[in-house]
XYZ file of C-alpha atoms in Angstrom:
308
model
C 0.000 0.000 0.000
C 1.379 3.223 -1.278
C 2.214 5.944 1.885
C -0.836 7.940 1.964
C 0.286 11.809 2.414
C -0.478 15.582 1.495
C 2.041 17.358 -1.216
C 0.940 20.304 1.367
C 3.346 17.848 3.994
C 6.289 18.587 2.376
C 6.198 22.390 3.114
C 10.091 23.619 3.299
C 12.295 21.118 1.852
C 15.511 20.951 2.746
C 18.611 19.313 0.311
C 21.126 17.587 2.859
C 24.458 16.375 1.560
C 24.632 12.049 2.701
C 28.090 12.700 4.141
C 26.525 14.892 6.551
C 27.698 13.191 10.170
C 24.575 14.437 11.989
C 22.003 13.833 9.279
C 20.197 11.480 11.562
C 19.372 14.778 14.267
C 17.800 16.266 11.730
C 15.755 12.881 10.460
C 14.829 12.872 14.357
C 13.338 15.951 14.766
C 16.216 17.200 17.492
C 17.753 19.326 14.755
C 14.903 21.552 13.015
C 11.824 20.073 14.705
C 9.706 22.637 12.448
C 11.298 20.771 9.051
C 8.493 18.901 7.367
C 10.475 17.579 4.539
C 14.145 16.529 3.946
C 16.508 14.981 0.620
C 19.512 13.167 1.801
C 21.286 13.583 -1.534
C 24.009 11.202 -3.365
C 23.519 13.796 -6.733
C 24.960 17.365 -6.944
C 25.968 17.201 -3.156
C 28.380 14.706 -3.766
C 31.586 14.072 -6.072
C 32.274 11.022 -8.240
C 34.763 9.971 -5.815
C 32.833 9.554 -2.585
C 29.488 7.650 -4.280
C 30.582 4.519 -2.573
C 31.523 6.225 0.680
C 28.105 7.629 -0.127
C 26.068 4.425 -0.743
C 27.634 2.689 2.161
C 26.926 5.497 4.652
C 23.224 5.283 3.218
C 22.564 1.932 3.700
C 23.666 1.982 7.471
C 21.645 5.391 7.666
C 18.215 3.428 6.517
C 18.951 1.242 9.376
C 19.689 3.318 11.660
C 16.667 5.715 11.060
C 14.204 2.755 11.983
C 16.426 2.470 15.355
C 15.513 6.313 15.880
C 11.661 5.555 15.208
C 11.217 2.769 17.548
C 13.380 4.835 20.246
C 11.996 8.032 20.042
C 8.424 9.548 21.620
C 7.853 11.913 19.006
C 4.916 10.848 16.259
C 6.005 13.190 13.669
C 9.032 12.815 11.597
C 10.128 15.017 8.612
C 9.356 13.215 5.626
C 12.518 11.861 4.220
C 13.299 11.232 0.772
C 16.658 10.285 -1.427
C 17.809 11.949 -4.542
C 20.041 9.350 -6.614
C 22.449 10.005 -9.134
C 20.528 7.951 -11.977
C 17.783 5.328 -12.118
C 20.409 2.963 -11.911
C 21.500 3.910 -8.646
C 17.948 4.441 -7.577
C 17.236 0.801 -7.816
C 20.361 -0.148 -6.050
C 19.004 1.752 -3.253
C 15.489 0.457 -3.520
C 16.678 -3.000 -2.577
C 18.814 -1.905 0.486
C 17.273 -3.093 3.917
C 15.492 -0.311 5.746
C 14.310 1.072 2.704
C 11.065 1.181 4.275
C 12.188 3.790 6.227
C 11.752 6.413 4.013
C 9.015 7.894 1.785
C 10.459 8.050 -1.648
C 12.986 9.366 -4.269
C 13.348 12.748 -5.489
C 14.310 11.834 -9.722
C 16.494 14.370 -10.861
C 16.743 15.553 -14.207
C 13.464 13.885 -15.699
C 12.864 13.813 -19.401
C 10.378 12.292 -21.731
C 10.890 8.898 -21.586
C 12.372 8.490 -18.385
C 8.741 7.865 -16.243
C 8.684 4.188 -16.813
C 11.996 3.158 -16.226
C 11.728 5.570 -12.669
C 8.191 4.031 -12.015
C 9.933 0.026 -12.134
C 13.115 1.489 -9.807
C 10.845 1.292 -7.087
C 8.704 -1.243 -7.893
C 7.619 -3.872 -5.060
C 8.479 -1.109 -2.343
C 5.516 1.933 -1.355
C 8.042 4.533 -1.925
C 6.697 7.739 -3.885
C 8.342 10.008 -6.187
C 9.234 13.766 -6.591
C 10.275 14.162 -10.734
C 12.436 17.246 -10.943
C 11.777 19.211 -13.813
C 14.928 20.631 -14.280
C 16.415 20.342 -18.115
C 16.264 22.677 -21.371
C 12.957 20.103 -22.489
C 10.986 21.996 -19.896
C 10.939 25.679 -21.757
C 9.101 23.263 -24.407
C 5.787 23.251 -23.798
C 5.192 20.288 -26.164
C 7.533 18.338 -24.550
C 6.058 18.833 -21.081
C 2.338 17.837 -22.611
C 4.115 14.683 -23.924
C 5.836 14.444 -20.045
C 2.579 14.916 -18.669
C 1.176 12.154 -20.585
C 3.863 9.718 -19.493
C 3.265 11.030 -15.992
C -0.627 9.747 -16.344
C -0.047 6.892 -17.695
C 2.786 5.440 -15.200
C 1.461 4.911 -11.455
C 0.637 8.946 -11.281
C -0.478 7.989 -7.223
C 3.012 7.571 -6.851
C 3.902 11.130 -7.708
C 3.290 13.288 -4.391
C 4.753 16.318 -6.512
C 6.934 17.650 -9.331
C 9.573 19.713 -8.147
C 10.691 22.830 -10.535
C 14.936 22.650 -10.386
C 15.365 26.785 -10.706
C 19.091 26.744 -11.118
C 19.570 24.385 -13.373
C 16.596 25.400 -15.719
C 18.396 28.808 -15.783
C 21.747 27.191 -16.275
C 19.733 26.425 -19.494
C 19.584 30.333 -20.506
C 23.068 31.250 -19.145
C 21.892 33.232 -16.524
C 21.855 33.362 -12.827
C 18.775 35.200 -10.143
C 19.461 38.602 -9.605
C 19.483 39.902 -5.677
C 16.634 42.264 -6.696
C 14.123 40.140 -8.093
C 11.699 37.307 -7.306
C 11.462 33.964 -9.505
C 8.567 36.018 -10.859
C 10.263 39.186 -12.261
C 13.191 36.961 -13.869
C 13.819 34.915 -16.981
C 11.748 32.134 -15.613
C 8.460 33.336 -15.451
C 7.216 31.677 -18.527
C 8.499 28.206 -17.863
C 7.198 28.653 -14.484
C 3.618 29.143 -15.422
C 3.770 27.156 -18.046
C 4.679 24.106 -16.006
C 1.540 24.958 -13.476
C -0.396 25.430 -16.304
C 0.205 22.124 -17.806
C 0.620 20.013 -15.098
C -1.285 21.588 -12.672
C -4.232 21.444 -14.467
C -4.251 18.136 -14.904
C -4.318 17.334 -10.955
C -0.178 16.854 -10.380
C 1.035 19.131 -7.350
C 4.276 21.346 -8.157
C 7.176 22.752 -5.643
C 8.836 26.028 -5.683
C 12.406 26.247 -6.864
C 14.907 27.762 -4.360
C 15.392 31.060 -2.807
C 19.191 31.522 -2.742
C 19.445 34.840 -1.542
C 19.990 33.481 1.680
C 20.247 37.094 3.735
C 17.327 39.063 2.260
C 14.596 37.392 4.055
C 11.688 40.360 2.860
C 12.215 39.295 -0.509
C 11.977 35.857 -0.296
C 8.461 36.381 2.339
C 7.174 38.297 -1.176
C 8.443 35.132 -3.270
C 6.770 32.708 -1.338
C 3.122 34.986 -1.186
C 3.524 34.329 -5.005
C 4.816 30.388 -4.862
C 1.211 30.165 -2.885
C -0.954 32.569 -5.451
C 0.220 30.924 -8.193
C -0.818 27.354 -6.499
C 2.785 26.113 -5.469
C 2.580 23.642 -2.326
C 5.744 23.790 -1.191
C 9.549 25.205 -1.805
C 12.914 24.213 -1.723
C 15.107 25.690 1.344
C 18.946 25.847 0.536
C 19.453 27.086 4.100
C 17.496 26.648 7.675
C 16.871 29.752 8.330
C 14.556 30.058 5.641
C 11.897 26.802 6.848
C 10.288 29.118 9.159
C 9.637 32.200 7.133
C 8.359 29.652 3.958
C 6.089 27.207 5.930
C 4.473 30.899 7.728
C 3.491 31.454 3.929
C 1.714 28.448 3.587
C -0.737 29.492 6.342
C -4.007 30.397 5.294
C -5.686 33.654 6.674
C -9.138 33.623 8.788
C -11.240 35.091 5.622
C -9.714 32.539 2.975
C -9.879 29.539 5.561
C -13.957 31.013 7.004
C -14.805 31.501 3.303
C -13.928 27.808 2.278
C -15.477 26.368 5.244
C -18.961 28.049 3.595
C -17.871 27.280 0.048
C -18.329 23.682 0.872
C -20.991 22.937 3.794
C -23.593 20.970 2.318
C -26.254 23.434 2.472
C -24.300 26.043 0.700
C -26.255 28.027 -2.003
C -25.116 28.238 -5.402
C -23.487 31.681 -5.357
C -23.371 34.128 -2.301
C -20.786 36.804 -1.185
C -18.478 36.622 1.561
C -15.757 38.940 2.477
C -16.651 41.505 -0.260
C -15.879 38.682 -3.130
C -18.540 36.219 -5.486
C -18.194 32.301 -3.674
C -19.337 29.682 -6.126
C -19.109 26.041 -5.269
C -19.016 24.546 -8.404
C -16.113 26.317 -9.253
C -14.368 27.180 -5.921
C -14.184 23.584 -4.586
C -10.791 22.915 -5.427
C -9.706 26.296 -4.080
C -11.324 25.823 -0.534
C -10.326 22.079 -0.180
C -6.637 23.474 -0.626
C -7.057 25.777 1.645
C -7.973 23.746 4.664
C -5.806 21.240 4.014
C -3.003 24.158 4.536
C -5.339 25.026 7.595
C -4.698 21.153 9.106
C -0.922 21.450 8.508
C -0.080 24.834 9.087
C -3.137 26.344 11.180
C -4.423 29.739 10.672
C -2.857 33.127 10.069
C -5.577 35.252 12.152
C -3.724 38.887 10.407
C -6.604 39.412 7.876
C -9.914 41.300 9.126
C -12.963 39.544 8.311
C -16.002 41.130 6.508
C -19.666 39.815 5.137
């Protein structure tokens, strides 16, 4: 039975390098006890040289991490994830013992084609997969319809999200974020709401590339009000300062969250107005069922005044 989870779980997700000697205080909760989501990674966080240093300290890791369960009072752990170097490597992994102990993989650099062959690395376990779109085939929007085909036809309950890979899809155009700008005001704009457009639309969840402006904290609070306007359910944090600031984002305010709980009681009527804005059921559902599952996880921001 597949792991049965919210993409809204994953919330700040934070990249950890496998040669990390304390990875297992953060898999416990005593490091970061706010971090909802963590990638021990064997990909771009680790040279050629030390893979097998890598994939032994892994295996004892998955071990070790069901030792930490059984010990330990505390009922919520950060998700946990791997990102291999290749599908190759992913199946290695797959048949390691304590693989159970995790949640899934994180596939890097997904391209058409590549769903199948990702879909059988993990086949006979309940792990679940986060498909980075990350590579020139994603400015395409052709060749993310054909993607998003593959991703419906292979096992798409095993995708919890797609992740958008910001730095390397601007590696693509030669460029790098500016200090002064949001994902929104750059180069990546179209790609970005192309790949919600697509993909969203046809049910898949999306996360946020990363903020790597690691000191200017105002501008990455305005990034993440647009990661959650534009529909986003989580983001990538390169550094743990920033898991605070982006989960806050993800918090629903009293109006939104009061607005959805009318939008779909049974006895709502067809159309009425609440808050100074048109509610419609038939077409808000979506919209209100998003917002109190971000209600469950993250509570409720109680900043916004409320008016009928």
């Amino acid at each position: 039975m597949l792991k049965n989870r919210s993409p809204f779980d994953l919330g700040a997700t934070l990249y950890m390098p496998i040669l990390k000697h304390d990875a297992l205080a953060y898999i416990s909760g005593e490091k970061l006890p706010e971090l909802r989501s963590l990638v021990l990674c064997l990909e771009d966080a680790l040279l050629e040289s030390d893979v097998l240093v890598g994939m032994d300290i892994l295996e004892r890791t998955l071990l070790q991490i069901g030792d930490v369960k059984r010990d330990s009072s505390r009922r919520n752990f950060p998700m946990l994830f791997i990102r291999p170097r290749h599908i190759e490597m992913a199946q290695r992994i797959a048949q390691m013992a304590g693989i159970h102990n995790i949640d899934g993989f994180v596939a890097p650099k997904v391209r058409n084609g590549d769903v199948e062959k990702w879909v059988h690395s993990i086949r006979g376990t309940d792990l679940l997969l986060m498909p980075t779109l990350e590579t020139s085939e994603m400015f395409d929007a052709i060749s993310v319809a054909e993607l998003k085909s593959e991703l419906l036809s292979h096992a798409p309950d095993r995708i919890i999200a797609l992740r958008v890979g910001g730095n390397d899809l601007m590696s693509c155009l030669g460029v790098r974020r500016t200090p002064r700008e949001t994902l929104y005001e750059g180069p990546l704009f179209y790609v970005v709401s192309m790949l919600m457009s697509v993909m969203g639309s046809s049910g898949f969840s999306l996360t946020s590339p990363v903020f790597e402006i690691i000191d200017d904290s105002g501008l990455l609070q305005k990034e993440v009000d647009k990661d959650v306007s534009f529909g986003f359910v989580g983001k990538t944090a390169i550094h743990p300062s920033q898991i605070h600031r982006i989960q806050l984002g993800f918090r629903p305010d009293r109006m939104d969250y009061d607005a959805s709980v009318r939008i779909l009681a049974t006895d709502a009527e067809a159309v009425f107005k609440y808050g100074g804005s048109m509610c419609e059921p038939s077409t808000h559902r979506t919209w209100a069922q998003r917002i109190l599952d971000r209600a469950r996880i993250y509570g409720i921001s109680e900043q916004a005044e409320i008016g009928v």
